[in-house]
Structure formats: structure tokens, C-alpha cells
Amino acid sequence: MDQLINALPALVRAAGGAEEIIEAATVAAWNHVAGEGLRRQTVATTLHKQRLTVAVSDSVWQRQLESMSAQFLFRLNSLLGQNTVKFIEFRVGPQTLASRRQPATGSDSRRELHPISPELMSAAAAIRDPDLRRSFLGAAGSCMRRRESTRTDG
């Protein structure tokens, strides 16, 4: 995992503004910054116009994490190697957390593979470890699925 985290600044620079890559890198950075304990209570959902949206389990977690926003912003941007996130919006979304915790099944249409852009593949090529590369591409695919479901739901 450290190799992926260490590769994030290079991935973001190589992205050249490609939203999918920057969003996947930001989600990976959030998971690292959040740590094991917060990953049970939060999930980064989208990055749009430098605003990271994070679903939280309840309003108590929302208030607590909002009070720590400046620390999270500093740690995220430090990991990403540039000022990628300007604001974190913590939204109460227990349904979002529950859906992320359910095990994947082969028949789940949301798990269908999405075509990976050449820019994303190029960025992933910078990750030498095949397992880490696969994890990064999985996170990117998850971001693309969320983005697609947001477009079709809204």
C-alpha cells in the first residue's frame, strides 16, 4: 500500500487534468488518511471542482469530522503532492456506507467492468507492483461506476 501512496503525486501530475485519475487518487488518499477506524464510518464518494464528498454514518460523525477538516485537507494534499482538494463535504449517508460494505457478487450489474481510458492506463503503468496497480484500477473503476450512477439517478 505504501508504494501506491508514494506514487500518488506522480499519478496526479501525469493525469494532466483527467478527472477519473485525480478522483481515484484522491479516494485512495482518503482511505489512507482515514485509516482503518474511519474507513468503517466513512467513504469518499466523489471529487468535483476540488470538493471531496465523503459519506458518513451519522450526524455525530459528520460534526466531529467537520471539526477536523483542515487536518484532513492538509494530509490529503500532502499525499497527493499538490492542492487537489480545497473543501471536504461530509454528508450523512448510511445507505452509501452499507452499499459499500456488501460483498460483491458476480451477478451485480454495478460491478460490470467499465472501459478504462488510455490516460488512466498510462497513470496506472507507473505503479510497478501488479497488486497495487490492480487496486488503483479497481478504485478508478469504482469512481467511474459512482459517477455513472449519479448521472443516471439524478
Short mmCIF file of C-alpha atoms in Angstrom, two decimals:
data_model
loop_
_atom_site.label_atom_id
_atom_site.label_comp_id
_atom_site.label_asym_id
_atom_site.label_seq_id
_atom_site.Cartn_x
_atom_site.Cartn_y
_atom_site.Cartn_z
CA MET A 1 0.00 0.00 0.00
CA ASP A 2 2.88 2.37 0.73
CA GLN A 3 4.05 2.04 -2.87
CA LEU A 4 0.63 3.19 -4.11
CA ILE A 5 0.57 6.10 -1.66
CA ASN A 6 4.10 7.11 -2.66
CA ALA A 7 3.09 7.00 -6.35
CA LEU A 8 0.06 9.30 -5.92
CA PRO A 9 1.86 12.62 -6.58
CA ALA A 10 3.32 11.27 -9.83
CA LEU A 11 -0.08 9.86 -10.86
CA VAL A 12 -1.81 13.19 -10.23
CA ARG A 13 0.87 15.09 -12.17
CA ALA A 14 0.71 12.59 -15.04
CA ALA A 15 -3.09 12.80 -15.10
CA GLY A 16 -2.95 16.13 -16.87
CA GLY A 17 -6.38 17.08 -15.55
CA ALA A 18 -8.05 13.70 -16.26
CA GLU A 19 -10.84 13.71 -13.69
CA GLU A 20 -11.07 9.91 -13.32
CA ILE A 21 -7.42 9.59 -12.38
CA ILE A 22 -7.45 12.51 -9.98
CA GLU A 23 -10.64 11.25 -8.34
CA ALA A 24 -9.26 7.70 -7.97
CA ALA A 25 -6.02 9.06 -6.50
CA THR A 26 -7.99 11.25 -4.09
CA VAL A 27 -10.17 8.33 -2.97
CA ALA A 28 -7.02 6.24 -2.38
CA ALA A 29 -5.51 9.15 -0.42
CA TRP A 30 -8.71 9.50 1.66
CA ASN A 31 -8.64 5.79 2.52
CA HIS A 32 -5.06 6.17 3.68
CA VAL A 33 -5.69 9.38 5.64
CA ALA A 34 -8.88 7.99 7.20
CA GLY A 35 -7.14 4.88 8.45
CA GLU A 36 -8.80 1.64 9.47
CA GLY A 37 -11.10 3.16 12.10
CA LEU A 38 -12.58 5.93 9.96
CA ARG A 39 -12.95 3.68 6.91
CA ARG A 40 -15.69 1.88 8.84
CA GLN A 41 -17.57 5.16 9.33
CA THR A 42 -16.82 6.98 6.06
CA VAL A 43 -16.47 6.53 2.33
CA ALA A 44 -15.19 9.09 -0.15
CA THR A 45 -17.76 9.24 -2.94
CA THR A 46 -16.89 11.98 -5.42
CA LEU A 47 -14.43 14.73 -6.22
CA HIS A 48 -15.89 17.61 -8.19
CA LYS A 49 -14.29 21.03 -8.63
CA GLN A 50 -11.82 20.31 -5.83
CA ARG A 51 -14.68 19.41 -3.44
CA LEU A 52 -14.38 15.93 -1.96
CA THR A 53 -17.67 14.46 -0.79
CA VAL A 54 -17.42 11.90 1.99
CA ALA A 55 -20.41 9.89 3.20
CA VAL A 56 -20.51 9.38 6.96
CA SER A 57 -22.60 7.07 9.10
CA ASP A 58 -24.43 9.70 11.17
CA SER A 59 -24.58 13.35 12.21
CA VAL A 60 -22.28 12.81 15.20
CA TRP A 61 -19.50 11.61 12.88
CA GLN A 62 -20.34 14.44 10.48
CA ARG A 63 -19.84 17.13 13.14
CA GLN A 64 -16.69 15.51 14.51
CA LEU A 65 -15.07 15.15 11.08
CA GLU A 66 -16.08 18.67 10.01
CA SER A 67 -14.16 19.99 13.00
CA MET A 68 -11.08 18.15 11.67
CA SER A 69 -11.46 19.24 8.03
CA ALA A 70 -8.35 21.41 7.98
CA GLN A 71 -6.22 18.49 9.17
CA PHE A 72 -7.72 16.17 6.55
CA LEU A 73 -7.18 18.74 3.80
CA PHE A 74 -3.56 19.17 4.75
CA ARG A 75 -2.90 15.43 4.90
CA LEU A 76 -4.76 14.71 1.62
CA ASN A 77 -3.00 17.43 -0.34
CA SER A 78 0.36 16.43 1.14
CA LEU A 79 -0.19 12.84 -0.03
CA LEU A 80 -1.33 14.00 -3.46
CA GLY A 81 1.61 16.37 -3.85
CA GLN A 82 -0.49 19.38 -4.77
CA ASN A 83 -3.57 21.37 -3.78
CA THR A 84 -6.07 18.89 -5.25
CA VAL A 85 -8.80 19.21 -2.60
CA LYS A 86 -9.97 22.61 -1.36
CA PHE A 87 -13.05 21.51 0.60
CA ILE A 88 -14.39 18.33 2.17
CA GLU A 89 -18.13 17.97 2.46
CA PHE A 90 -19.20 15.34 4.99
CA ARG A 91 -22.71 14.08 4.18
CA VAL A 92 -24.73 11.74 6.34
CA GLY A 93 -25.27 8.69 4.14
CA PRO A 94 -25.64 5.39 6.00
CA GLN A 95 -27.11 3.80 2.85
CA THR A 96 -23.94 4.66 0.92
CA LEU A 97 -21.79 3.07 3.62
CA ALA A 98 -23.98 -0.03 3.76
CA SER A 99 -23.87 -0.49 0.00
CA ARG A 100 -20.05 -0.29 0.06
CA ARG A 101 -19.83 -2.92 2.78
CA GLN A 102 -21.89 -5.54 0.96
CA PRO A 103 -19.77 -8.23 -0.68
CA ALA A 104 -19.52 -8.08 -4.45
CA THR A 105 -21.37 -10.75 -6.38
CA GLY A 106 -20.79 -11.81 -9.94
CA SER A 107 -24.42 -11.07 -10.85
CA ASP A 108 -24.33 -7.50 -9.55
CA SER A 109 -24.64 -5.30 -12.64
CA ARG A 110 -22.99 -2.38 -10.80
CA ARG A 111 -19.79 -4.42 -10.78
CA GLU A 112 -19.60 -4.60 -14.55
CA LEU A 113 -16.28 -3.52 -15.96
CA HIS A 114 -16.14 -0.05 -17.43
CA PRO A 115 -13.74 0.75 -20.23
CA ILE A 116 -10.53 2.16 -18.83
CA SER A 117 -9.28 5.31 -20.55
CA PRO A 118 -5.79 5.37 -22.05
CA GLU A 119 -4.85 8.17 -19.64
CA LEU A 120 -5.84 6.03 -16.68
CA MET A 121 -3.92 3.03 -18.00
CA SER A 122 -0.87 5.23 -18.55
CA ALA A 123 -1.06 6.54 -14.98
CA ALA A 124 -1.51 3.02 -13.62
CA ALA A 125 1.56 1.88 -15.54
CA ALA A 126 3.65 3.98 -13.14
CA ILE A 127 2.75 1.54 -10.36
CA ARG A 128 5.26 -1.32 -10.52
CA ASP A 129 3.53 -3.71 -8.13
CA PRO A 130 0.78 -5.60 -10.04
CA ASP A 131 -1.46 -5.94 -6.96
CA LEU A 132 -1.25 -2.22 -6.23
CA ARG A 133 -1.87 -1.41 -9.89
CA ARG A 134 -4.95 -3.65 -9.82
CA SER A 135 -6.16 -1.92 -6.63
CA PHE A 136 -5.70 1.51 -8.20
CA LEU A 137 -7.58 0.48 -11.34
CA GLY A 138 -10.31 -1.03 -9.16
CA ALA A 139 -10.66 2.26 -7.28
CA ALA A 140 -10.79 4.13 -10.58
CA GLY A 141 -13.47 1.76 -11.89
CA SER A 142 -15.44 2.28 -8.70
CA CYS A 143 -15.24 6.06 -9.18
CA MET A 144 -16.46 5.71 -12.75
CA ARG A 145 -19.38 3.50 -11.62
CA ARG A 146 -20.34 6.07 -8.97
CA ARG A 147 -20.14 8.86 -11.50
CA GLU A 148 -22.27 6.89 -13.97
CA SER A 149 -24.88 6.01 -11.34
CA THR A 150 -25.03 9.67 -10.27
CA ARG A 151 -25.72 10.69 -13.86
CA THR A 152 -28.47 8.10 -14.31
CA ASP A 153 -30.03 8.59 -10.84
CA GLY A 154 -30.09 12.36 -10.89
#
